[in-house]
Amino acid sequence: MKTNQIAINSISTRHKDLDEALASYAAAGFRHVEFAIPQVKQWMNTPSANARSAADLKTLLAKHGLDCIGGFETSLTAFGDAEARKKNHALHIANATLMSELSGGAPVTLVMGTDGDSVNNLDTLKAIGRTARELAREFPRGAKIGLEFNWSPVMKSLRSASVVVEEANDDRVGILFDPAHYHCTPSKFDDLTPKVVKQIVHVHVDDMRDKPGDRSDCNADRVLPGEGVVGIKKLINHLEALGYRGLFSIEMFSEELWAMPSQVAAKKMYDAMTRLAS
């Protein structure tokens, strides 16, 4: 991992608004931002002297030397009521359009989980793959879907995610790899084969407390990269050895970090990431 591949997910800090958050990220050394999209919408909808638009946020990003690499909001609805599916897909298309506008048309990844149906088998996973493909084809050029395993009642492992992506059979649909979810699921190091790593379109970075995976909370038990038991450096090296060349975005759900001023928390996270960089 090189320092120019390091990013931060805006869920990782608590801040008054995005003005404060982006200033903190830039001061810490980050150059790439992955957004919790509801934070963007809140910033745009907050009353101010002038209405705020995506163009205003793009200007703010440029002011701080930052770029948007994508974001997340909710899961993909592949089953159930047709109207609910239509509404969910419209939300994702709008979010992809927003992230693409913020990036100036540069590639972005929309991270999402999935729903499921009452029958949990391979056909269920394949149906999700086909739905993801249909949705991604409605996205602006350069926008991809990163499906996050374990953010789903049926796609509960890296291998399950691989089945979904293989069925999608479209380079706009891939896997979001998160070490916390990897630690808490049946996923194994040997599952990171050349085929699977090729399917990974985005990587979150975090570490986990010294607890059995099945007794861990995949969000609340996160610690800074390098301070836990996941073996994060080994994972990153392996991903790169098998061809991953994308970004690495730190994503923390830490009460300790959230209690800090955003500039302090961002610096701690950037320093942890640079210690992993080669």
GROMACS .gro file of C-alpha atoms in nm:
model
  278
    1MET     CA    1   0.000   0.000   0.000
    2LYS     CA    2   0.131   0.343  -0.099
    3THR     CA    3   0.039   0.665   0.076
    4ASN     CA    4  -0.143   0.782  -0.237
    5GLN     CA    5  -0.384   0.489  -0.195
    6ILE     CA    6  -0.491   0.591   0.156
    7ALA     CA    7  -0.848   0.718   0.208
    8ILE     CA    8  -1.084   0.788   0.497
    9ASN     CA    9  -1.452   0.706   0.534
   10SER     CA   10  -1.636   1.004   0.683
   11ILE     CA   11  -1.828   0.776   0.923
   12SER     CA   12  -1.498   0.745   1.112
   13THR     CA   13  -1.516   1.088   1.276
   14ARG     CA   14  -1.776   1.291   1.458
   15HIS     CA   15  -1.781   1.648   1.338
   16LYS     CA   16  -2.001   1.955   1.343
   17ASP     CA   17  -2.038   1.948   0.966
   18LEU     CA   18  -1.852   1.850   0.651
   19ASP     CA   19  -1.666   2.181   0.649
   20GLU     CA   20  -1.496   2.074   0.971
   21ALA     CA   21  -1.453   1.713   0.861
   22LEU     CA   22  -1.284   1.792   0.530
   23ALA     CA   23  -1.051   2.046   0.689
   24SER     CA   24  -0.953   1.782   0.947
   25TYR     CA   25  -0.890   1.512   0.687
   26ALA     CA   26  -0.673   1.740   0.475
   27ALA     CA   27  -0.473   1.859   0.775
   28ALA     CA   28  -0.411   1.497   0.877
   29GLY     CA   29  -0.272   1.413   0.533
   30PHE     CA   30  -0.564   1.238   0.360
   31ARG     CA   31  -0.634   1.312  -0.005
   32HIS     CA   32  -0.924   1.073  -0.073
   33VAL     CA   33  -1.264   1.076   0.102
   34GLU     CA   34  -1.533   0.809   0.104
   35PHE     CA   35  -1.862   0.957   0.221
   36ALA     CA   36  -2.136   0.838   0.449
   37ILE     CA   37  -2.386   0.975   0.199
   38PRO     CA   38  -2.649   1.083   0.455
   39GLN     CA   39  -2.386   1.327   0.588
   40VAL     CA   40  -2.359   1.480   0.241
   41LYS     CA   41  -2.735   1.516   0.211
   42GLN     CA   42  -2.756   1.670   0.557
   43TRP     CA   43  -2.484   1.924   0.465
   44MET     CA   44  -2.662   2.013   0.141
   45ASN     CA   45  -2.999   2.049   0.317
   46THR     CA   46  -2.877   2.249   0.618
   47PRO     CA   47  -3.021   2.603   0.599
   48SER     CA   48  -2.756   2.860   0.517
   49ALA     CA   49  -2.729   3.202   0.359
   50ASN     CA   50  -2.712   3.033   0.019
   51ALA     CA   51  -2.856   2.700  -0.089
   52ARG     CA   52  -2.588   2.433  -0.093
   53SER     CA   53  -2.543   2.211  -0.395
   54ALA     CA   54  -2.319   1.928  -0.503
   55ALA     CA   55  -2.115   2.189  -0.690
   56ASP     CA   56  -2.057   2.372  -0.361
   57LEU     CA   57  -1.930   2.054  -0.195
   58LYS     CA   58  -1.708   1.981  -0.495
   59THR     CA   59  -1.560   2.328  -0.451
   60LEU     CA   60  -1.504   2.261  -0.082
   61LEU     CA   61  -1.327   1.934  -0.162
   62ALA     CA   62  -1.102   2.114  -0.410
   63LYS     CA   63  -1.027   2.386  -0.154
   64HIS     CA   64  -0.880   2.120   0.075
   65GLY     CA   65  -0.708   1.920  -0.199
   66LEU     CA   66  -0.943   1.625  -0.151
   67ASP     CA   67  -1.134   1.405  -0.393
   68CYS     CA   68  -1.447   1.194  -0.359
   69ILE     CA   69  -1.403   0.821  -0.416
   70GLY     CA   70  -1.762   0.713  -0.346
   71GLY     CA   71  -1.978   0.636  -0.047
   72PHE     CA   72  -2.254   0.433   0.113
   73GLU     CA   73  -2.605   0.470   0.245
   74THR     CA   74  -2.813   0.153   0.247
   75SER     CA   75  -2.849  -0.201   0.115
   76LEU     CA   76  -2.957  -0.322  -0.226
   77THR     CA   77  -3.316  -0.449  -0.238
   78ALA     CA   78  -3.332  -0.751  -0.467
   79PHE     CA   79  -3.647  -0.923  -0.336
   80GLY     CA   80  -3.997  -0.842  -0.220
   81ASP     CA   81  -4.238  -0.576  -0.335
   82ALA     CA   82  -4.173  -0.436  -0.682
   83GLU     CA   83  -4.243  -0.079  -0.574
   84ALA     CA   84  -3.998  -0.106  -0.284
   85ARG     CA   85  -3.731  -0.239  -0.522
   86LYS     CA   86  -3.793   0.046  -0.764
   87LYS     CA   87  -3.765   0.306  -0.488
   88ASN     CA   88  -3.446   0.150  -0.350
   89HIS     CA   89  -3.282   0.131  -0.693
   90ALA     CA   90  -3.373   0.493  -0.768
   91LEU     CA   91  -3.201   0.594  -0.443
   92HIS     CA   92  -2.882   0.411  -0.540
   93ILE     CA   93  -2.884   0.561  -0.890
   94ALA     CA   94  -2.926   0.909  -0.743
   95ASN     CA   95  -2.643   0.843  -0.498
   96ALA     CA   96  -2.415   0.717  -0.776
   97THR     CA   97  -2.494   1.030  -0.976
   98LEU     CA   98  -2.419   1.251  -0.675
   99MET     CA   99  -2.088   1.079  -0.600
  100SER     CA  100  -1.988   1.098  -0.967
  101GLU     CA  101  -2.067   1.469  -0.970
  102LEU     CA  102  -1.849   1.521  -0.661
  103SER     CA  103  -1.566   1.322  -0.820
  104GLY     CA  104  -1.584   1.518  -1.144
  105GLY     CA  105  -1.650   1.196  -1.332
  106ALA     CA  106  -1.355   1.007  -1.184
  107PRO     CA  107  -1.427   0.647  -1.076
  108VAL     CA  108  -1.639   0.603  -0.762
  109THR     CA  109  -1.759   0.298  -0.570
  110LEU     CA  110  -2.102   0.274  -0.412
  111VAL     CA  111  -2.073   0.034  -0.118
  112MET     CA  112  -2.387  -0.157  -0.023
  113GLY     CA  113  -2.514  -0.464   0.151
  114THR     CA  114  -2.808  -0.672   0.029
  115ASP     CA  115  -3.140  -0.806   0.143
  116GLY     CA  116  -3.241  -1.172   0.105
  117ASP     CA  117  -3.541  -1.395   0.064
  118SER     CA  118  -3.687  -1.681   0.266
  119VAL     CA  119  -3.485  -1.940   0.073
  120ASN     CA  120  -3.115  -1.910   0.152
  121ASN     CA  121  -2.931  -2.099  -0.120
  122LEU     CA  122  -2.706  -2.041  -0.419
  123ASP     CA  123  -2.999  -1.935  -0.635
  124THR     CA  124  -3.066  -1.654  -0.387
  125LEU     CA  125  -2.709  -1.532  -0.423
  126LYS     CA  126  -2.728  -1.552  -0.802
  127ALA     CA  127  -3.052  -1.351  -0.803
  128ILE     CA  128  -2.873  -1.077  -0.609
  129GLY     CA  129  -2.593  -1.082  -0.865
  130ARG     CA  130  -2.834  -1.032  -1.153
  131THR     CA  131  -3.010  -0.748  -0.971
  132ALA     CA  132  -2.678  -0.578  -0.895
  133ARG     CA  133  -2.582  -0.601  -1.262
  134GLU     CA  134  -2.909  -0.441  -1.372
  135LEU     CA  135  -2.866  -0.162  -1.119
  136ALA     CA  136  -2.502  -0.091  -1.205
  137ARG     CA  137  -2.595  -0.052  -1.570
  138GLU     CA  138  -2.812   0.244  -1.468
  139PHE     CA  139  -2.518   0.417  -1.297
  140PRO     CA  140  -2.315   0.697  -1.453
  141ARG     CA  141  -2.003   0.587  -1.635
  142GLY     CA  142  -1.722   0.513  -1.391
  143ALA     CA  143  -1.949   0.431  -1.096
  144LYS     CA  144  -1.930   0.079  -0.954
  145ILE     CA  145  -2.106  -0.130  -0.691
  146GLY     CA  146  -1.895  -0.273  -0.408
  147LEU     CA  147  -2.100  -0.545  -0.236
  148GLU     CA  148  -2.011  -0.583   0.131
  149PHE     CA  149  -2.039  -0.938   0.261
  150ASN     CA  150  -2.191  -0.973   0.610
  151TRP     CA  151  -2.403  -0.662   0.548
  152SER     CA  152  -2.669  -0.904   0.429
  153PRO     CA  153  -2.884  -1.185   0.572
  154VAL     CA  154  -2.765  -1.424   0.299
  155MET     CA  155  -2.431  -1.298   0.162
  156LYS     CA  156  -2.246  -1.383   0.483
  157SER     CA  157  -1.895  -1.460   0.367
  158LEU     CA  158  -1.629  -1.374   0.112
  159ARG     CA  159  -1.714  -1.688  -0.085
  160SER     CA  160  -2.083  -1.592  -0.094
  161ALA     CA  161  -1.990  -1.249  -0.225
  162SER     CA  162  -1.777  -1.414  -0.494
  163VAL     CA  163  -2.077  -1.619  -0.610
  164VAL     CA  164  -2.286  -1.302  -0.637
  165VAL     CA  165  -2.019  -1.114  -0.833
  166GLU     CA  166  -1.952  -1.408  -1.064
  167GLU     CA  167  -2.323  -1.422  -1.149
  168ALA     CA  168  -2.331  -1.046  -1.209
  169ASN     CA  169  -2.054  -1.094  -1.464
  170ASP     CA  170  -2.001  -0.720  -1.506
  171ASP     CA  171  -1.692  -0.522  -1.409
  172ARG     CA  172  -1.920  -0.258  -1.256
  173VAL     CA  173  -2.011  -0.504  -0.979
  174GLY     CA  174  -1.745  -0.624  -0.735
  175ILE     CA  175  -1.664  -0.708  -0.375
  176LEU     CA  176  -1.603  -0.463  -0.095
  177PHE     CA  177  -1.345  -0.632   0.129
  178ASP     CA  178  -1.353  -0.533   0.496
  179PRO     CA  179  -1.119  -0.705   0.745
  180ALA     CA  180  -1.374  -0.667   1.028
  181HIS     CA  181  -1.635  -0.864   0.835
  182TYR     CA  182  -1.370  -1.109   0.722
  183HIS     CA  183  -1.279  -1.169   1.089
  184CYS     CA  184  -1.641  -1.217   1.202
  185THR     CA  185  -1.754  -1.459   0.928
  186PRO     CA  186  -1.653  -1.807   0.809
  187SER     CA  187  -1.421  -1.641   0.556
  188LYS     CA  188  -1.067  -1.775   0.549
  189PHE     CA  189  -0.732  -1.650   0.424
  190ASP     CA  190  -0.729  -1.928   0.166
  191ASP     CA  191  -1.053  -1.783   0.021
  192LEU     CA  192  -0.848  -1.487  -0.106
  193THR     CA  193  -0.758  -1.662  -0.430
  194PRO     CA  194  -0.644  -1.480  -0.746
  195LYS     CA  195  -0.999  -1.513  -0.883
  196VAL     CA  196  -1.158  -1.359  -0.573
  197VAL     CA  197  -0.903  -1.080  -0.536
  198LYS     CA  198  -0.970  -0.985  -0.899
  199GLN     CA  199  -1.335  -0.937  -0.799
  200ILE     CA  200  -1.247  -0.689  -0.520
  201VAL     CA  201  -1.316  -0.329  -0.622
  202HIS     CA  202  -1.261  -0.151  -0.291
  203VAL     CA  203  -1.101  -0.223   0.049
  204HIS     CA  204  -1.190  -0.090   0.391
  205VAL     CA  205  -0.917  -0.092   0.654
  206ASP     CA  206  -0.962  -0.163   1.023
  207ASP     CA  207  -0.849  -0.412   1.285
  208MET     CA  208  -1.027  -0.611   1.556
  209ARG     CA  209  -0.996  -0.665   1.931
  210ASP     CA  210  -0.855  -0.995   2.057
  211LYS     CA  211  -1.186  -1.182   2.068
  212PRO     CA  212  -1.316  -1.484   1.877
  213GLY     CA  213  -1.472  -1.373   1.552
  214ASP     CA  214  -1.807  -1.530   1.633
  215ARG     CA  215  -1.818  -1.337   1.963
  216SER     CA  216  -1.716  -1.006   1.808
  217ASP     CA  217  -1.920  -0.707   1.695
  218CYS     CA  218  -1.797  -0.625   1.345
  219ASN     CA  219  -1.841  -0.253   1.411
  220ALA     CA  220  -1.799  -0.184   1.782
  221ASP     CA  221  -1.494  -0.411   1.825
  222ARG     CA  222  -1.283  -0.232   1.566
  223VAL     CA  223  -0.947  -0.089   1.668
  224LEU     CA  224  -0.692   0.107   1.469
  225PRO     CA  225  -0.510  -0.087   1.197
  226GLY     CA  226  -0.210  -0.265   1.340
  227GLU     CA  227  -0.346  -0.268   1.696
  228GLY     CA  228  -0.559  -0.582   1.666
  229VAL     CA  229  -0.547  -0.949   1.575
  230VAL     CA  230  -0.658  -0.952   1.210
  231GLY     CA  231  -0.307  -0.946   1.064
  232ILE     CA  232  -0.390  -0.644   0.852
  233LYS     CA  233  -0.044  -0.598   0.701
  234LYS     CA  234  -0.040  -0.960   0.588
  235LEU     CA  235  -0.385  -0.917   0.430
  236ILE     CA  236  -0.286  -0.600   0.245
  237ASN     CA  237   0.036  -0.755   0.118
  238HIS     CA  238  -0.156  -1.061  -0.002
  239LEU     CA  239  -0.418  -0.854  -0.183
  240GLU     CA  240  -0.148  -0.655  -0.359
  241ALA     CA  241   0.055  -0.964  -0.443
  242LEU     CA  242  -0.253  -1.100  -0.623
  243GLY     CA  243  -0.307  -0.781  -0.818
  244TYR     CA  244  -0.523  -0.541  -0.615
  245ARG     CA  245  -0.429  -0.184  -0.706
  246GLY     CA  246  -0.724   0.012  -0.567
  247LEU     CA  247  -0.771   0.237  -0.266
  248PHE     CA  248  -0.761   0.148   0.103
  249SER     CA  249  -1.017   0.344   0.305
  250ILE     CA  250  -1.003   0.341   0.684
  251GLU     CA  251  -1.351   0.288   0.828
  252MET     CA  252  -1.388   0.303   1.205
  253PHE     CA  253  -1.691   0.279   1.433
  254SER     CA  254  -1.499   0.372   1.747
  255GLU     CA  255  -1.657   0.550   2.043
  256GLU     CA  256  -1.306   0.649   2.149
  257LEU     CA  257  -1.230   0.815   1.815
  258TRP     CA  258  -1.576   0.968   1.793
  259ALA     CA  259  -1.519   1.136   2.131
  260MET     CA  260  -1.208   1.314   2.001
  261PRO     CA  261  -1.202   1.639   1.804
  262SER     CA  262  -1.219   1.539   1.439
  263GLN     CA  263  -0.872   1.676   1.362
  264VAL     CA  264  -0.718   1.465   1.640
  265ALA     CA  265  -0.903   1.149   1.538
  266ALA     CA  266  -0.818   1.197   1.170
  267LYS     CA  267  -0.447   1.236   1.250
  268LYS     CA  268  -0.446   0.918   1.460
  269MET     CA  269  -0.607   0.728   1.173
  270TYR     CA  270  -0.375   0.871   0.909
  271ASP     CA  271  -0.071   0.784   1.118
  272ALA     CA  272  -0.200   0.428   1.163
  273MET     CA  273  -0.248   0.396   0.787
  274THR     CA  274   0.094   0.531   0.699
  275ARG     CA  275   0.255   0.277   0.933
  276LEU     CA  276   0.105   0.010   0.706
  277ALA     CA  277   0.229   0.176   0.388
  278SER     CA  278   0.541   0.052   0.221
   0.00000   0.00000   0.00000
